Amino acid sequence: MKIACDATLYRQLNATVGQRPRGRQPYGSRWSALHGEAYRMWLSSGDEPAETPAFGMRALMVLEDDDDKAGAACAQLWRLALRHLTWREVDVLRFRYIHDLTLKETGARMLVTQERVRQIEVKALGVLQRLANRHVNP
């Protein structure tokens, strides 16, 4: 399975700056502009969730252009992110940004409060922000 993170996708994700953020968002990096539709597009731009055997977490894999060096770098970043996100964080991002569920609906599915869902979401977005700061155009 391949991962799509070429320059075009990156430009599309950054083009969402004008959208209204949902809840708290990480600020101070390129990823700070990526919310709402951008995360949905990024997370859902590929196949069904796949098992990552090393960590047993459900991961979302997306397509990649073989010839694109940026795609390979972003594929590496995505694999790195999967190592740092727990299954709960992956599920919260999937429910919130792919399925567009509210905090309350997500909490009901995961059997936690909506405040806990918000906390998990903020933590997961923070992990993605730190990884992007470290590994995207250092």
PDB file of C-alpha atoms in Angstrom:
ATOM      1  CA  MET A   1       0.000   0.000   0.000  1.00  0.00           C
ATOM      2  CA  LYS A   2       1.304   3.475  -0.840  1.00  0.00           C
ATOM      3  CA  ILE A   3       0.908   6.889   0.743  1.00  0.00           C
ATOM      4  CA  ALA A   4      -0.009  10.125  -1.054  1.00  0.00           C
ATOM      5  CA  CYS A   5       1.694  13.197   0.255  1.00  0.00           C
ATOM      6  CA  ASP A   6       2.964  14.921  -2.841  1.00  0.00           C
ATOM      7  CA  ALA A   7       3.365  18.666  -3.253  1.00  0.00           C
ATOM      8  CA  THR A   8      -0.120  18.975  -4.783  1.00  0.00           C
ATOM      9  CA  LEU A   9      -1.829  17.370  -1.793  1.00  0.00           C
ATOM     10  CA  TYR A  10       0.262  19.496   0.557  1.00  0.00           C
ATOM     11  CA  ARG A  11      -0.811  22.671  -1.293  1.00  0.00           C
ATOM     12  CA  GLN A  12      -4.450  21.566  -1.130  1.00  0.00           C
ATOM     13  CA  LEU A  13      -4.166  20.981   2.601  1.00  0.00           C
ATOM     14  CA  ASN A  14      -2.567  24.374   3.181  1.00  0.00           C
ATOM     15  CA  ALA A  15      -5.265  26.046   1.051  1.00  0.00           C
ATOM     16  CA  THR A  16      -7.817  25.428   3.811  1.00  0.00           C
ATOM     17  CA  VAL A  17      -6.606  28.297   5.988  1.00  0.00           C
ATOM     18  CA  GLY A  18      -9.895  30.150   5.579  1.00  0.00           C
ATOM     19  CA  GLN A  19     -12.020  27.369   7.064  1.00  0.00           C
ATOM     20  CA  ARG A  20     -13.454  27.742  10.545  1.00  0.00           C
ATOM     21  CA  PRO A  21     -11.469  25.561  12.971  1.00  0.00           C
ATOM     22  CA  ARG A  22     -13.339  22.896  14.934  1.00  0.00           C
ATOM     23  CA  GLY A  23     -12.466  22.944  18.595  1.00  0.00           C
ATOM     24  CA  ARG A  24      -8.943  23.642  19.698  1.00  0.00           C
ATOM     25  CA  GLN A  25      -6.279  23.408  17.044  1.00  0.00           C
ATOM     26  CA  PRO A  26      -2.500  23.321  17.306  1.00  0.00           C
ATOM     27  CA  TYR A  27      -0.909  26.565  16.209  1.00  0.00           C
ATOM     28  CA  GLY A  28       2.533  27.663  15.078  1.00  0.00           C
ATOM     29  CA  SER A  29       3.292  25.305  12.198  1.00  0.00           C
ATOM     30  CA  ARG A  30       2.168  24.448   8.699  1.00  0.00           C
ATOM     31  CA  TRP A  31      -0.190  21.902  10.192  1.00  0.00           C
ATOM     32  CA  SER A  32      -2.025  24.593  12.146  1.00  0.00           C
ATOM     33  CA  ALA A  33      -3.978  25.487   9.001  1.00  0.00           C
ATOM     34  CA  LEU A  34      -5.013  21.887   8.419  1.00  0.00           C
ATOM     35  CA  HIS A  35      -8.388  21.341  10.020  1.00  0.00           C
ATOM     36  CA  GLY A  36     -11.867  20.225   9.123  1.00  0.00           C
ATOM     37  CA  GLU A  37     -12.075  19.315   5.466  1.00  0.00           C
ATOM     38  CA  ALA A  38      -8.287  19.162   5.138  1.00  0.00           C
ATOM     39  CA  TYR A  39      -7.905  16.421   7.740  1.00  0.00           C
ATOM     40  CA  ARG A  40     -10.881  14.568   6.272  1.00  0.00           C
ATOM     41  CA  MET A  41      -9.307  14.728   2.822  1.00  0.00           C
ATOM     42  CA  TRP A  42      -5.888  13.727   4.148  1.00  0.00           C
ATOM     43  CA  LEU A  43      -7.135  10.818   6.244  1.00  0.00           C
ATOM     44  CA  SER A  44      -9.713   9.490   3.779  1.00  0.00           C
ATOM     45  CA  SER A  45      -7.769   9.794   0.550  1.00  0.00           C
ATOM     46  CA  GLY A  46      -7.076   6.092   0.343  1.00  0.00           C
ATOM     47  CA  ASP A  47      -8.144   2.593   1.172  1.00  0.00           C
ATOM     48  CA  GLU A  48      -9.998   1.181   4.138  1.00  0.00           C
ATOM     49  CA  PRO A  49      -8.199   1.132   7.481  1.00  0.00           C
ATOM     50  CA  ALA A  50      -5.482  -1.511   7.592  1.00  0.00           C
ATOM     51  CA  GLU A  51      -3.863  -3.283  10.515  1.00  0.00           C
ATOM     52  CA  THR A  52      -0.331  -2.297  11.338  1.00  0.00           C
ATOM     53  CA  PRO A  53       1.040  -5.556  12.722  1.00  0.00           C
ATOM     54  CA  ALA A  54       3.910  -3.992  14.663  1.00  0.00           C
ATOM     55  CA  PHE A  55       1.624  -1.913  16.839  1.00  0.00           C
ATOM     56  CA  GLY A  56      -1.815  -3.523  16.437  1.00  0.00           C
ATOM     57  CA  MET A  57      -3.409  -0.127  15.798  1.00  0.00           C
ATOM     58  CA  ARG A  58      -5.846   0.619  13.047  1.00  0.00           C
ATOM     59  CA  ALA A  59      -4.117   2.859  10.551  1.00  0.00           C
ATOM     60  CA  LEU A  60      -5.362   4.749   7.545  1.00  0.00           C
ATOM     61  CA  MET A  61      -3.208   4.202   4.498  1.00  0.00           C
ATOM     62  CA  VAL A  62      -3.435   6.381   1.408  1.00  0.00           C
ATOM     63  CA  LEU A  63      -1.922   6.339  -2.073  1.00  0.00           C
ATOM     64  CA  GLU A  64       1.500   7.624  -3.098  1.00  0.00           C
ATOM     65  CA  ASP A  65       3.154   8.539  -6.403  1.00  0.00           C
ATOM     66  CA  ASP A  66       6.242   6.304  -6.799  1.00  0.00           C
ATOM     67  CA  ASP A  67       8.294   8.963  -8.588  1.00  0.00           C
ATOM     68  CA  ASP A  68       7.618  11.743  -6.135  1.00  0.00           C
ATOM     69  CA  LYS A  69      10.369  12.303  -3.576  1.00  0.00           C
ATOM     70  CA  ALA A  70       8.012  14.436  -1.500  1.00  0.00           C
ATOM     71  CA  GLY A  71       5.563  11.534  -1.489  1.00  0.00           C
ATOM     72  CA  ALA A  72       8.228   9.192  -0.152  1.00  0.00           C
ATOM     73  CA  ALA A  73       9.168  11.692   2.546  1.00  0.00           C
ATOM     74  CA  CYS A  74       5.534  12.132   3.528  1.00  0.00           C
ATOM     75  CA  ALA A  75       5.008   8.366   3.508  1.00  0.00           C
ATOM     76  CA  GLN A  76       7.843   8.117   5.995  1.00  0.00           C
ATOM     77  CA  LEU A  77       6.250  10.894   8.079  1.00  0.00           C
ATOM     78  CA  TRP A  78       2.881   9.079   8.059  1.00  0.00           C
ATOM     79  CA  ARG A  79       4.494   5.805   9.179  1.00  0.00           C
ATOM     80  CA  LEU A  80       6.275   7.743  11.912  1.00  0.00           C
ATOM     81  CA  ALA A  81       2.976   9.317  12.978  1.00  0.00           C
ATOM     82  CA  LEU A  82       1.342   5.883  13.205  1.00  0.00           C
ATOM     83  CA  ARG A  83       4.074   4.804  15.607  1.00  0.00           C
ATOM     84  CA  HIS A  84       3.314   7.783  17.830  1.00  0.00           C
ATOM     85  CA  LEU A  85      -0.511   7.717  17.742  1.00  0.00           C
ATOM     86  CA  THR A  86      -2.492   5.306  19.892  1.00  0.00           C
ATOM     87  CA  TRP A  87      -5.458   3.419  18.479  1.00  0.00           C
ATOM     88  CA  ARG A  88      -7.750   5.802  20.381  1.00  0.00           C
ATOM     89  CA  GLU A  89      -6.130   8.843  18.775  1.00  0.00           C
ATOM     90  CA  VAL A  90      -6.450   7.284  15.312  1.00  0.00           C
ATOM     91  CA  ASP A  91     -10.110   6.463  15.984  1.00  0.00           C
ATOM     92  CA  VAL A  92     -10.880   9.969  17.267  1.00  0.00           C
ATOM     93  CA  LEU A  93      -9.279  11.565  14.189  1.00  0.00           C
ATOM     94  CA  ARG A  94     -11.158   9.131  11.942  1.00  0.00           C
ATOM     95  CA  PHE A  95     -14.539   9.744  13.611  1.00  0.00           C
ATOM     96  CA  ARG A  96     -14.096  13.521  13.845  1.00  0.00           C
ATOM     97  CA  TYR A  97     -12.580  14.266  10.439  1.00  0.00           C
ATOM     98  CA  ILE A  98     -13.591  11.422   8.121  1.00  0.00           C
ATOM     99  CA  HIS A  99     -17.047  10.593   9.454  1.00  0.00           C
ATOM    100  CA  ASP A 100     -17.641  14.194  10.623  1.00  0.00           C
ATOM    101  CA  LEU A 101     -19.090  13.143  13.989  1.00  0.00           C
ATOM    102  CA  THR A 102     -19.543  15.582  16.852  1.00  0.00           C
ATOM    103  CA  LEU A 103     -17.666  15.259  20.143  1.00  0.00           C
ATOM    104  CA  LYS A 104     -20.796  13.780  21.714  1.00  0.00           C
ATOM    105  CA  GLU A 105     -21.326  11.200  18.931  1.00  0.00           C
ATOM    106  CA  THR A 106     -17.657  10.222  18.977  1.00  0.00           C
ATOM    107  CA  GLY A 107     -17.755   9.866  22.759  1.00  0.00           C
ATOM    108  CA  ALA A 108     -20.832   7.642  22.545  1.00  0.00           C
ATOM    109  CA  ARG A 109     -19.087   5.334  20.071  1.00  0.00           C
ATOM    110  CA  MET A 110     -15.915   5.158  22.143  1.00  0.00           C
ATOM    111  CA  LEU A 111     -17.701   5.031  25.533  1.00  0.00           C
ATOM    112  CA  VAL A 112     -15.957   8.146  26.869  1.00  0.00           C
ATOM    113  CA  THR A 113     -17.125  11.682  27.630  1.00  0.00           C
ATOM    114  CA  GLN A 114     -17.049  14.390  24.996  1.00  0.00           C
ATOM    115  CA  GLU A 115     -14.435  16.237  27.066  1.00  0.00           C
ATOM    116  CA  ARG A 116     -12.180  13.165  26.922  1.00  0.00           C
ATOM    117  CA  VAL A 117     -12.690  12.982  23.142  1.00  0.00           C
ATOM    118  CA  ARG A 118     -11.632  16.630  22.878  1.00  0.00           C
ATOM    119  CA  GLN A 119      -8.530  15.927  24.975  1.00  0.00           C
ATOM    120  CA  ILE A 120      -7.570  12.928  22.832  1.00  0.00           C
ATOM    121  CA  GLU A 121      -8.135  14.950  19.647  1.00  0.00           C
ATOM    122  CA  VAL A 122      -5.964  17.836  20.872  1.00  0.00           C
ATOM    123  CA  LYS A 123      -3.214  15.414  21.870  1.00  0.00           C
ATOM    124  CA  ALA A 124      -3.311  13.601  18.498  1.00  0.00           C
ATOM    125  CA  LEU A 125      -3.203  16.868  16.548  1.00  0.00           C
ATOM    126  CA  GLY A 126      -0.299  17.991  18.722  1.00  0.00           C
ATOM    127  CA  VAL A 127       1.591  14.791  17.882  1.00  0.00           C
ATOM    128  CA  LEU A 128       1.019  15.404  14.163  1.00  0.00           C
ATOM    129  CA  GLN A 129       2.135  19.020  14.554  1.00  0.00           C
ATOM    130  CA  ARG A 130       5.367  18.078  16.351  1.00  0.00           C
ATOM    131  CA  LEU A 131       6.186  15.397  13.788  1.00  0.00           C
ATOM    132  CA  ALA A 132       5.525  17.808  10.929  1.00  0.00           C
ATOM    133  CA  ASN A 133       7.705  20.480  12.536  1.00  0.00           C
ATOM    134  CA  ARG A 134      10.510  17.979  12.972  1.00  0.00           C
ATOM    135  CA  HIS A 135      10.325  16.216   9.622  1.00  0.00           C
ATOM    136  CA  VAL A 136       8.734  18.528   7.026  1.00  0.00           C
ATOM    137  CA  ASN A 137      11.294  20.962   5.606  1.00  0.00           C
ATOM    138  CA  PRO A 138      13.500  21.026   8.733  1.00  0.00           C
TER     139      PRO A 138
END
